[in-house]
Amino acid sequence: MLVDSHCHLNFPELLENLPAIKQAMQENKVGHALCISVTLPDFPQVLALAETNDNFYASVGVHPDYEDIDEPSVDELLKLADHPKIIAIGETGLDYFRLTGDLEWQRTRFRTHIRAAIACGKPLVIHTRSSAEDTLRIMREENAQQVGGVMHCFTENLDVALQAIELGFYISFSGIVTFKNALTIKEVAMQVPLDKMLVETDSPYLAPMPYRGKTNQPSYVKHVAEEIARLRGISLEEVSEATTNNFFRLFRHAVAN
Ligand SMILES: [Zn+2]
Ligand SMILES: [Zn+2]
C-alpha cells in the first residue's frame, strides 16, 4: 500500500472526477491521501473531502503564493485544526520563485503556521522554492523541530535535505524525481535514509513520467515510488512499506483504516 502525502483533490479538474480517481487509487494500491489546503476559503471543501472519505485526511493552511488574501492568525489556524481528520498544518513556507519584491509577509505567515503547529502538536507541510536558506533559518528560529513535518515536493540539494532531517523533518518526493534531467533530485532520492522519505503527487500538478504534462492524480504516486525503487536498487514493495510507515509515524493523528 502507498500513501499520497500531498494532493489538491478539491481543485475542480480533480473534484469533478472523484469517483474515477478513487477507483484508480484502489486499483494501484494507493490506500490513503492527504488533501492539502492552500487558502482559508478553500478549507471547508478540503475538510469535506476528508470527512466524507475514510481514507482521506486534510491539512489547514495558507500557501505562500497567495498574496492578497486574509492573513490567518495562530488562533484561527488552531480553531480550524481542532478536528480529528486534520492531521497537519500547511501547506506553508516560502516561495521566492513565483513572487518577488518585499516578501516579508511570506516570512511572517510562515512563522504563524509554525507557531500554530507547535501549539496543537500537528506536523508542518512545508513548501520551499528558491528560498531554502531562509526556510531553514526560520524553521530554526521558530523551533520547528518541536513538531517536525515534511519538506514537500522536494527540489533542493542533499545538503538542504540533511539539514531538514536534522530538524526532525521528512523529505517528500513528487513526480519531478521521474524527470530525466532532474539529476540533483534523483541523487537526493538515492542518499536520503529510507526511513525519512515520503512520496506524493502534488496533483493536479507535476504528473510523473509517463504522464508528464497531463493532469496528475493520487494513483500516479506509484510511478514516483517505482522510480525511487529503481534508483536505490530495491523493490517497489520496500519503498511502499517504508514510505507508508513513515507517513503514519509522522502524522500521528492519522488513524489508518
Ligand atoms: Zn507546494
Ligand atoms: Zn501543494
PDB file of C-alpha atoms and ligand atoms in Angstrom:
ATOM      1  CA  MET A   1       0.000   0.000   0.000  1.00  0.00           C
ATOM      2  CA  LEU A   2       1.103   3.539  -0.838  1.00  0.00           C
ATOM      3  CA  VAL A   3       0.046   6.908   0.572  1.00  0.00           C
ATOM      4  CA  ASP A   4      -0.137  10.097  -1.482  1.00  0.00           C
ATOM      5  CA  SER A   5       1.157  12.528   1.160  1.00  0.00           C
ATOM      6  CA  HIS A   6       0.223  15.691  -0.758  1.00  0.00           C
ATOM      7  CA  CYS A   7      -2.585  16.359  -3.223  1.00  0.00           C
ATOM      8  CA  HIS A   8      -5.144  19.033  -4.048  1.00  0.00           C
ATOM      9  CA  LEU A   9      -8.263  16.950  -4.674  1.00  0.00           C
ATOM     10  CA  ASN A  10     -10.549  19.952  -4.160  1.00  0.00           C
ATOM     11  CA  PHE A  11      -9.235  21.576  -7.337  1.00  0.00           C
ATOM     12  CA  PRO A  12     -12.034  21.417  -9.948  1.00  0.00           C
ATOM     13  CA  GLU A  13     -10.258  19.195 -12.504  1.00  0.00           C
ATOM     14  CA  LEU A  14      -9.887  16.515  -9.822  1.00  0.00           C
ATOM     15  CA  LEU A  15     -13.054  17.060  -7.812  1.00  0.00           C
ATOM     16  CA  GLU A  16     -15.260  16.512 -10.834  1.00  0.00           C
ATOM     17  CA  ASN A  17     -13.611  13.131 -11.476  1.00  0.00           C
ATOM     18  CA  LEU A  18     -13.527  11.920  -7.899  1.00  0.00           C
ATOM     19  CA  PRO A  19     -15.212   8.517  -8.379  1.00  0.00           C
ATOM     20  CA  ALA A  20     -12.754   7.563 -11.164  1.00  0.00           C
ATOM     21  CA  ILE A  21      -9.826   8.928  -9.137  1.00  0.00           C
ATOM     22  CA  LYS A  22     -10.790   6.832  -6.113  1.00  0.00           C
ATOM     23  CA  GLN A  23     -11.224   3.770  -8.300  1.00  0.00           C
ATOM     24  CA  ALA A  24      -7.721   4.282  -9.783  1.00  0.00           C
ATOM     25  CA  MET A  25      -6.266   4.622  -6.271  1.00  0.00           C
ATOM     26  CA  GLN A  26      -7.765   1.288  -5.306  1.00  0.00           C
ATOM     27  CA  GLU A  27      -6.504  -0.430  -8.457  1.00  0.00           C
ATOM     28  CA  ASN A  28      -2.981   0.899  -7.878  1.00  0.00           C
ATOM     29  CA  LYS A  29      -2.941   0.151  -4.136  1.00  0.00           C
ATOM     30  CA  VAL A  30      -2.800   3.787  -3.075  1.00  0.00           C
ATOM     31  CA  GLY A  31      -4.629   3.429   0.202  1.00  0.00           C
ATOM     32  CA  HIS A  32      -4.658   6.969   1.605  1.00  0.00           C
ATOM     33  CA  ALA A  33      -4.265  10.581   0.541  1.00  0.00           C
ATOM     34  CA  LEU A  34      -3.602  13.804   2.415  1.00  0.00           C
ATOM     35  CA  CYS A  35      -5.658  16.665   0.940  1.00  0.00           C
ATOM     36  CA  ILE A  36      -3.810  19.938   1.295  1.00  0.00           C
ATOM     37  CA  SER A  37      -5.420  23.286   1.977  1.00  0.00           C
ATOM     38  CA  VAL A  38      -3.992  26.402   0.262  1.00  0.00           C
ATOM     39  CA  THR A  39      -6.318  29.207   1.435  1.00  0.00           C
ATOM     40  CA  LEU A  40      -8.883  29.608   4.209  1.00  0.00           C
ATOM     41  CA  PRO A  41     -11.878  29.992   1.826  1.00  0.00           C
ATOM     42  CA  ASP A  42     -10.656  26.743   0.249  1.00  0.00           C
ATOM     43  CA  PHE A  43     -10.569  24.910   3.549  1.00  0.00           C
ATOM     44  CA  PRO A  44     -14.201  23.774   4.009  1.00  0.00           C
ATOM     45  CA  GLN A  45     -14.043  21.876   0.726  1.00  0.00           C
ATOM     46  CA  VAL A  46     -10.739  20.225   1.695  1.00  0.00           C
ATOM     47  CA  LEU A  47     -12.164  19.228   5.070  1.00  0.00           C
ATOM     48  CA  ALA A  48     -15.338  17.897   3.435  1.00  0.00           C
ATOM     49  CA  LEU A  49     -13.211  15.514   1.318  1.00  0.00           C
ATOM     50  CA  ALA A  50     -11.658  14.096   4.486  1.00  0.00           C
ATOM     51  CA  GLU A  51     -14.988  13.930   6.305  1.00  0.00           C
ATOM     52  CA  THR A  52     -16.742  12.034   3.538  1.00  0.00           C
ATOM     53  CA  ASN A  53     -13.910   9.608   2.671  1.00  0.00           C
ATOM     54  CA  ASP A  54     -12.468   7.329   5.375  1.00  0.00           C
ATOM     55  CA  ASN A  55      -9.086   7.120   3.661  1.00  0.00           C
ATOM     56  CA  PHE A  56      -8.584  10.859   3.078  1.00  0.00           C
ATOM     57  CA  TYR A  57      -7.048  13.262   5.591  1.00  0.00           C
ATOM     58  CA  ALA A  58      -6.722  17.032   5.426  1.00  0.00           C
ATOM     59  CA  SER A  59      -4.442  19.902   6.410  1.00  0.00           C
ATOM     60  CA  VAL A  60      -5.192  23.547   7.156  1.00  0.00           C
ATOM     61  CA  GLY A  61      -3.016  26.420   5.992  1.00  0.00           C
ATOM     62  CA  VAL A  62      -2.423  29.294   3.601  1.00  0.00           C
ATOM     63  CA  HIS A  63       0.063  28.777   0.749  1.00  0.00           C
ATOM     64  CA  PRO A  64       2.870  31.354   0.272  1.00  0.00           C
ATOM     65  CA  ASP A  65       1.863  32.007  -3.350  1.00  0.00           C
ATOM     66  CA  TYR A  66      -1.398  33.759  -2.356  1.00  0.00           C
ATOM     67  CA  GLU A  67      -0.572  37.391  -1.677  1.00  0.00           C
ATOM     68  CA  ASP A  68      -3.765  39.433  -1.449  1.00  0.00           C
ATOM     69  CA  ILE A  69      -5.861  37.363   0.928  1.00  0.00           C
ATOM     70  CA  ASP A  70      -6.729  37.483   4.619  1.00  0.00           C
ATOM     71  CA  GLU A  71      -3.780  36.526   6.799  1.00  0.00           C
ATOM     72  CA  PRO A  72      -4.567  33.657   9.154  1.00  0.00           C
ATOM     73  CA  SER A  73      -3.816  34.159  12.848  1.00  0.00           C
ATOM     74  CA  VAL A  74      -2.452  31.437  15.117  1.00  0.00           C
ATOM     75  CA  ASP A  75      -5.824  31.282  16.888  1.00  0.00           C
ATOM     76  CA  GLU A  76      -7.721  30.922  13.636  1.00  0.00           C
ATOM     77  CA  LEU A  77      -5.481  28.070  12.477  1.00  0.00           C
ATOM     78  CA  LEU A  78      -5.829  26.352  15.845  1.00  0.00           C
ATOM     79  CA  LYS A  79      -9.606  26.576  15.731  1.00  0.00           C
ATOM     80  CA  LEU A  80      -9.733  25.049  12.243  1.00  0.00           C
ATOM     81  CA  ALA A  81      -7.128  22.394  13.087  1.00  0.00           C
ATOM     82  CA  ASP A  82      -9.205  21.152  16.009  1.00  0.00           C
ATOM     83  CA  HIS A  83     -10.763  18.263  14.112  1.00  0.00           C
ATOM     84  CA  PRO A  84      -9.817  14.545  14.097  1.00  0.00           C
ATOM     85  CA  LYS A  85      -9.342  14.488  10.298  1.00  0.00           C
ATOM     86  CA  ILE A  86      -6.964  17.484  10.310  1.00  0.00           C
ATOM     87  CA  ILE A  87      -3.551  15.905  10.730  1.00  0.00           C
ATOM     88  CA  ALA A  88      -1.188  18.668   9.537  1.00  0.00           C
ATOM     89  CA  ILE A  89      -0.626  22.427   9.331  1.00  0.00           C
ATOM     90  CA  GLY A  90       0.091  23.768   5.841  1.00  0.00           C
ATOM     91  CA  GLU A  91       0.945  23.995   3.197  1.00  0.00           C
ATOM     92  CA  THR A  92       3.102  26.844   4.342  1.00  0.00           C
ATOM     93  CA  GLY A  93       6.629  28.045   3.654  1.00  0.00           C
ATOM     94  CA  LEU A  94       8.424  30.402   1.309  1.00  0.00           C
ATOM     95  CA  ASP A  95       8.399  30.810  -2.463  1.00  0.00           C
ATOM     96  CA  TYR A  96      10.858  33.306  -3.952  1.00  0.00           C
ATOM     97  CA  PHE A  97      10.414  31.805  -7.424  1.00  0.00           C
ATOM     98  CA  ARG A  98       6.772  32.639  -8.124  1.00  0.00           C
ATOM     99  CA  LEU A  99       6.771  36.011  -6.335  1.00  0.00           C
ATOM    100  CA  THR A 100       9.413  38.716  -5.982  1.00  0.00           C
ATOM    101  CA  GLY A 101       9.744  42.058  -4.195  1.00  0.00           C
ATOM    102  CA  ASP A 102       9.353  42.534  -0.453  1.00  0.00           C
ATOM    103  CA  LEU A 103       8.206  39.142   0.778  1.00  0.00           C
ATOM    104  CA  GLU A 104       8.350  39.832   4.490  1.00  0.00           C
ATOM    105  CA  TRP A 105       4.631  38.957   4.633  1.00  0.00           C
ATOM    106  CA  GLN A 106       5.507  35.418   3.460  1.00  0.00           C
ATOM    107  CA  ARG A 107       8.009  35.011   6.266  1.00  0.00           C
ATOM    108  CA  THR A 108       5.522  36.352   8.835  1.00  0.00           C
ATOM    109  CA  ARG A 109       2.831  33.980   7.559  1.00  0.00           C
ATOM    110  CA  PHE A 110       5.282  31.067   7.729  1.00  0.00           C
ATOM    111  CA  ARG A 111       6.124  31.896  11.370  1.00  0.00           C
ATOM    112  CA  THR A 112       2.384  31.999  12.206  1.00  0.00           C
ATOM    113  CA  HIS A 113       1.953  28.468  10.826  1.00  0.00           C
ATOM    114  CA  ILE A 114       4.949  27.111  12.751  1.00  0.00           C
ATOM    115  CA  ARG A 115       3.584  28.607  15.995  1.00  0.00           C
ATOM    116  CA  ALA A 116       0.158  27.065  15.361  1.00  0.00           C
ATOM    117  CA  ALA A 117       1.694  23.672  14.582  1.00  0.00           C
ATOM    118  CA  ILE A 118       3.710  23.677  17.797  1.00  0.00           C
ATOM    119  CA  ALA A 119       0.654  24.765  19.799  1.00  0.00           C
ATOM    120  CA  CYS A 120      -1.556  21.920  18.521  1.00  0.00           C
ATOM    121  CA  GLY A 121       1.201  19.321  18.020  1.00  0.00           C
ATOM    122  CA  LYS A 122       0.266  18.665  14.391  1.00  0.00           C
ATOM    123  CA  PRO A 123       3.240  18.454  11.964  1.00  0.00           C
ATOM    124  CA  LEU A 124       4.012  21.026   9.263  1.00  0.00           C
ATOM    125  CA  VAL A 125       3.742  20.629   5.487  1.00  0.00           C
ATOM    126  CA  ILE A 126       6.444  22.963   4.145  1.00  0.00           C
ATOM    127  CA  HIS A 127       6.738  24.322   0.619  1.00  0.00           C
ATOM    128  CA  THR A 128      10.112  25.863  -0.250  1.00  0.00           C
ATOM    129  CA  ARG A 129      11.141  27.168  -3.631  1.00  0.00           C
ATOM    130  CA  SER A 130      14.271  29.234  -4.356  1.00  0.00           C
ATOM    131  CA  SER A 131      14.261  30.039  -0.646  1.00  0.00           C
ATOM    132  CA  ALA A 132      15.953  27.142   1.162  1.00  0.00           C
ATOM    133  CA  GLU A 133      18.283  29.292   3.263  1.00  0.00           C
ATOM    134  CA  ASP A 134      15.503  31.480   4.697  1.00  0.00           C
ATOM    135  CA  THR A 135      13.190  28.483   5.105  1.00  0.00           C
ATOM    136  CA  LEU A 136      15.730  26.615   7.238  1.00  0.00           C
ATOM    137  CA  ARG A 137      16.642  29.779   9.176  1.00  0.00           C
ATOM    138  CA  ILE A 138      13.007  30.472  10.104  1.00  0.00           C
ATOM    139  CA  MET A 139      12.431  26.802  10.961  1.00  0.00           C
ATOM    140  CA  ARG A 140      15.335  27.074  13.416  1.00  0.00           C
ATOM    141  CA  GLU A 141      14.321  30.475  14.813  1.00  0.00           C
ATOM    142  CA  GLU A 142      10.767  29.236  15.452  1.00  0.00           C
ATOM    143  CA  ASN A 143      11.839  25.844  16.860  1.00  0.00           C
ATOM    144  CA  ALA A 144      10.000  23.892  14.171  1.00  0.00           C
ATOM    145  CA  GLN A 145      11.902  20.800  15.347  1.00  0.00           C
ATOM    146  CA  GLN A 146       9.493  20.695  18.313  1.00  0.00           C
ATOM    147  CA  VAL A 147       6.742  19.463  15.992  1.00  0.00           C
ATOM    148  CA  GLY A 148       8.508  18.262  12.796  1.00  0.00           C
ATOM    149  CA  GLY A 149       6.846  17.737   9.465  1.00  0.00           C
ATOM    150  CA  VAL A 150       7.621  17.248   5.806  1.00  0.00           C
ATOM    151  CA  MET A 151       9.520  19.196   3.152  1.00  0.00           C
ATOM    152  CA  HIS A 152       7.020  18.600   0.373  1.00  0.00           C
ATOM    153  CA  CYS A 153       7.802  18.321  -3.352  1.00  0.00           C
ATOM    154  CA  PHE A 154      11.496  18.463  -2.558  1.00  0.00           C
ATOM    155  CA  THR A 155      13.614  20.196  -5.217  1.00  0.00           C
ATOM    156  CA  GLU A 156      16.710  21.213  -3.231  1.00  0.00           C
ATOM    157  CA  ASN A 157      20.087  19.509  -2.870  1.00  0.00           C
ATOM    158  CA  LEU A 158      21.263  16.828  -0.447  1.00  0.00           C
ATOM    159  CA  ASP A 159      22.753  19.356   1.971  1.00  0.00           C
ATOM    160  CA  VAL A 160      19.357  21.070   2.424  1.00  0.00           C
ATOM    161  CA  ALA A 161      17.664  17.661   2.803  1.00  0.00           C
ATOM    162  CA  LEU A 162      20.084  16.606   5.540  1.00  0.00           C
ATOM    163  CA  GLN A 163      19.628  19.894   7.408  1.00  0.00           C
ATOM    164  CA  ALA A 164      15.853  19.435   7.324  1.00  0.00           C
ATOM    165  CA  ILE A 165      16.169  15.822   8.505  1.00  0.00           C
ATOM    166  CA  GLU A 166      18.306  17.032  11.387  1.00  0.00           C
ATOM    167  CA  LEU A 167      15.380  19.252  12.407  1.00  0.00           C
ATOM    168  CA  GLY A 168      13.099  16.206  12.507  1.00  0.00           C
ATOM    169  CA  PHE A 169      11.602  16.653   9.043  1.00  0.00           C
ATOM    170  CA  TYR A 170      10.872  14.106   6.326  1.00  0.00           C
ATOM    171  CA  ILE A 171      11.658  14.606   2.633  1.00  0.00           C
ATOM    172  CA  SER A 172       8.798  14.068   0.186  1.00  0.00           C
ATOM    173  CA  PHE A 173       9.413  13.265  -3.476  1.00  0.00           C
ATOM    174  CA  SER A 174       6.998  14.157  -6.258  1.00  0.00           C
ATOM    175  CA  GLY A 175       6.788  13.268  -9.965  1.00  0.00           C
ATOM    176  CA  ILE A 176       9.798  15.513 -10.583  1.00  0.00           C
ATOM    177  CA  VAL A 177      12.053  12.628  -9.494  1.00  0.00           C
ATOM    178  CA  THR A 178      10.911  10.727 -12.613  1.00  0.00           C
ATOM    179  CA  PHE A 179      12.011  13.514 -14.997  1.00  0.00           C
ATOM    180  CA  LYS A 180      15.094  12.599 -16.969  1.00  0.00           C
ATOM    181  CA  ASN A 181      17.079  15.763 -16.248  1.00  0.00           C
ATOM    182  CA  ALA A 182      16.216  16.024 -12.516  1.00  0.00           C
ATOM    183  CA  LEU A 183      19.673  14.743 -11.585  1.00  0.00           C
ATOM    184  CA  THR A 184      20.002  16.571  -8.251  1.00  0.00           C
ATOM    185  CA  ILE A 185      16.667  15.245  -7.026  1.00  0.00           C
ATOM    186  CA  LYS A 186      17.488  11.714  -8.183  1.00  0.00           C
ATOM    187  CA  GLU A 187      20.731  11.995  -6.194  1.00  0.00           C
ATOM    188  CA  VAL A 188      18.821  13.101  -3.080  1.00  0.00           C
ATOM    189  CA  ALA A 189      16.364  10.213  -3.546  1.00  0.00           C
ATOM    190  CA  MET A 190      19.314   7.784  -3.567  1.00  0.00           C
ATOM    191  CA  GLN A 191      21.019   9.264  -0.485  1.00  0.00           C
ATOM    192  CA  VAL A 192      18.249  10.179   1.938  1.00  0.00           C
ATOM    193  CA  PRO A 193      17.629   7.443   4.564  1.00  0.00           C
ATOM    194  CA  LEU A 194      14.631   5.295   3.606  1.00  0.00           C
ATOM    195  CA  ASP A 195      13.025   5.959   6.986  1.00  0.00           C
ATOM    196  CA  LYS A 196      12.957   9.714   6.248  1.00  0.00           C
ATOM    197  CA  MET A 197      11.190   9.606   2.879  1.00  0.00           C
ATOM    198  CA  LEU A 198       7.620  10.226   1.798  1.00  0.00           C
ATOM    199  CA  VAL A 199       6.033  10.172  -1.666  1.00  0.00           C
ATOM    200  CA  GLU A 200       3.404  12.487  -3.104  1.00  0.00           C
ATOM    201  CA  THR A 201       1.812  13.633  -6.333  1.00  0.00           C
ATOM    202  CA  ASP A 202       1.059  17.344  -5.621  1.00  0.00           C
ATOM    203  CA  SER A 203      -1.777  16.599  -8.058  1.00  0.00           C
ATOM    204  CA  PRO A 204      -3.209  18.091 -10.215  1.00  0.00           C
ATOM    205  CA  TYR A 205       0.326  19.384 -10.951  1.00  0.00           C
ATOM    206  CA  LEU A 206       3.604  17.657 -11.772  1.00  0.00           C
ATOM    207  CA  ALA A 207       2.388  14.376 -13.255  1.00  0.00           C
ATOM    208  CA  PRO A 208       5.230  11.823 -13.260  1.00  0.00           C
ATOM    209  CA  MET A 209       6.523  10.104 -16.354  1.00  0.00           C
ATOM    210  CA  PRO A 210       4.880   8.719 -18.492  1.00  0.00           C
ATOM    211  CA  TYR A 211       2.054  11.230 -17.854  1.00  0.00           C
ATOM    212  CA  ARG A 212       4.213  14.374 -17.769  1.00  0.00           C
ATOM    213  CA  GLY A 213       2.190  17.450 -18.781  1.00  0.00           C
ATOM    214  CA  LYS A 214      -1.167  15.761 -18.115  1.00  0.00           C
ATOM    215  CA  THR A 215      -3.459  16.194 -15.098  1.00  0.00           C
ATOM    216  CA  ASN A 216      -1.904  14.373 -12.179  1.00  0.00           C
ATOM    217  CA  GLN A 217      -3.853  12.205  -9.681  1.00  0.00           C
ATOM    218  CA  PRO A 218      -3.072  10.269  -6.467  1.00  0.00           C
ATOM    219  CA  SER A 219      -2.821   6.836  -8.153  1.00  0.00           C
ATOM    220  CA  TYR A 220       0.207   8.125 -10.112  1.00  0.00           C
ATOM    221  CA  VAL A 221       2.220   8.223  -6.882  1.00  0.00           C
ATOM    222  CA  LYS A 222       3.067   4.635  -7.779  1.00  0.00           C
ATOM    223  CA  HIS A 223       5.338   5.949 -10.557  1.00  0.00           C
ATOM    224  CA  VAL A 224       7.172   8.141  -8.060  1.00  0.00           C
ATOM    225  CA  ALA A 225       7.728   5.145  -5.783  1.00  0.00           C
ATOM    226  CA  GLU A 226       8.810   2.980  -8.726  1.00  0.00           C
ATOM    227  CA  GLU A 227      11.477   5.489  -9.739  1.00  0.00           C
ATOM    228  CA  ILE A 228      12.805   5.686  -6.182  1.00  0.00           C
ATOM    229  CA  ALA A 229      12.928   1.873  -6.055  1.00  0.00           C
ATOM    230  CA  ARG A 230      14.832   1.806  -9.357  1.00  0.00           C
ATOM    231  CA  LEU A 231      17.312   4.477  -8.201  1.00  0.00           C
ATOM    232  CA  ARG A 232      18.014   2.684  -4.914  1.00  0.00           C
ATOM    233  CA  GLY A 233      18.007  -0.818  -6.375  1.00  0.00           C
ATOM    234  CA  ILE A 234      15.239  -2.042  -4.082  1.00  0.00           C
ATOM    235  CA  SER A 235      11.701  -3.308  -4.694  1.00  0.00           C
ATOM    236  CA  LEU A 236       8.559  -1.210  -5.079  1.00  0.00           C
ATOM    237  CA  GLU A 237       7.169  -3.093  -2.058  1.00  0.00           C
ATOM    238  CA  GLU A 238      10.059  -1.911   0.110  1.00  0.00           C
ATOM    239  CA  VAL A 239       9.520   1.710  -0.914  1.00  0.00           C
ATOM    240  CA  SER A 240       5.756   1.373  -0.379  1.00  0.00           C
ATOM    241  CA  GLU A 241       6.106  -0.168   3.057  1.00  0.00           C
ATOM    242  CA  ALA A 242       8.730   2.320   4.249  1.00  0.00           C
ATOM    243  CA  THR A 243       7.017   5.477   2.985  1.00  0.00           C
ATOM    244  CA  THR A 244       3.615   4.363   4.313  1.00  0.00           C
ATOM    245  CA  ASN A 245       5.077   3.573   7.739  1.00  0.00           C
ATOM    246  CA  ASN A 246       6.871   6.925   7.685  1.00  0.00           C
ATOM    247  CA  PHE A 247       3.621   8.719   6.859  1.00  0.00           C
ATOM    248  CA  PHE A 248       1.735   7.229   9.807  1.00  0.00           C
ATOM    249  CA  ARG A 249       4.713   7.723  12.137  1.00  0.00           C
ATOM    250  CA  LEU A 250       4.966  11.419  11.209  1.00  0.00           C
ATOM    251  CA  PHE A 251       1.240  12.186  11.048  1.00  0.00           C
ATOM    252  CA  ARG A 252       0.478  10.510  14.332  1.00  0.00           C
ATOM    253  CA  HIS A 253      -3.074  11.938  14.368  1.00  0.00           C
ATOM    254  CA  ALA A 254      -3.944   9.913  11.262  1.00  0.00           C
ATOM    255  CA  VAL A 255      -5.786   6.707  12.020  1.00  0.00           C
ATOM    256  CA  ALA A 256      -5.087   4.040   9.395  1.00  0.00           C
ATOM    257  CA  ASN A 257      -8.201   2.250   8.206  1.00  0.00           C
TER     258      ASN A 257
HETATM  259 ZN    ZN B   1       3.704  23.297  -2.622  1.00  0.00          ZN
HETATM  260 ZN    ZN B   2       0.665  21.629  -2.912  1.00  0.00          ZN
END
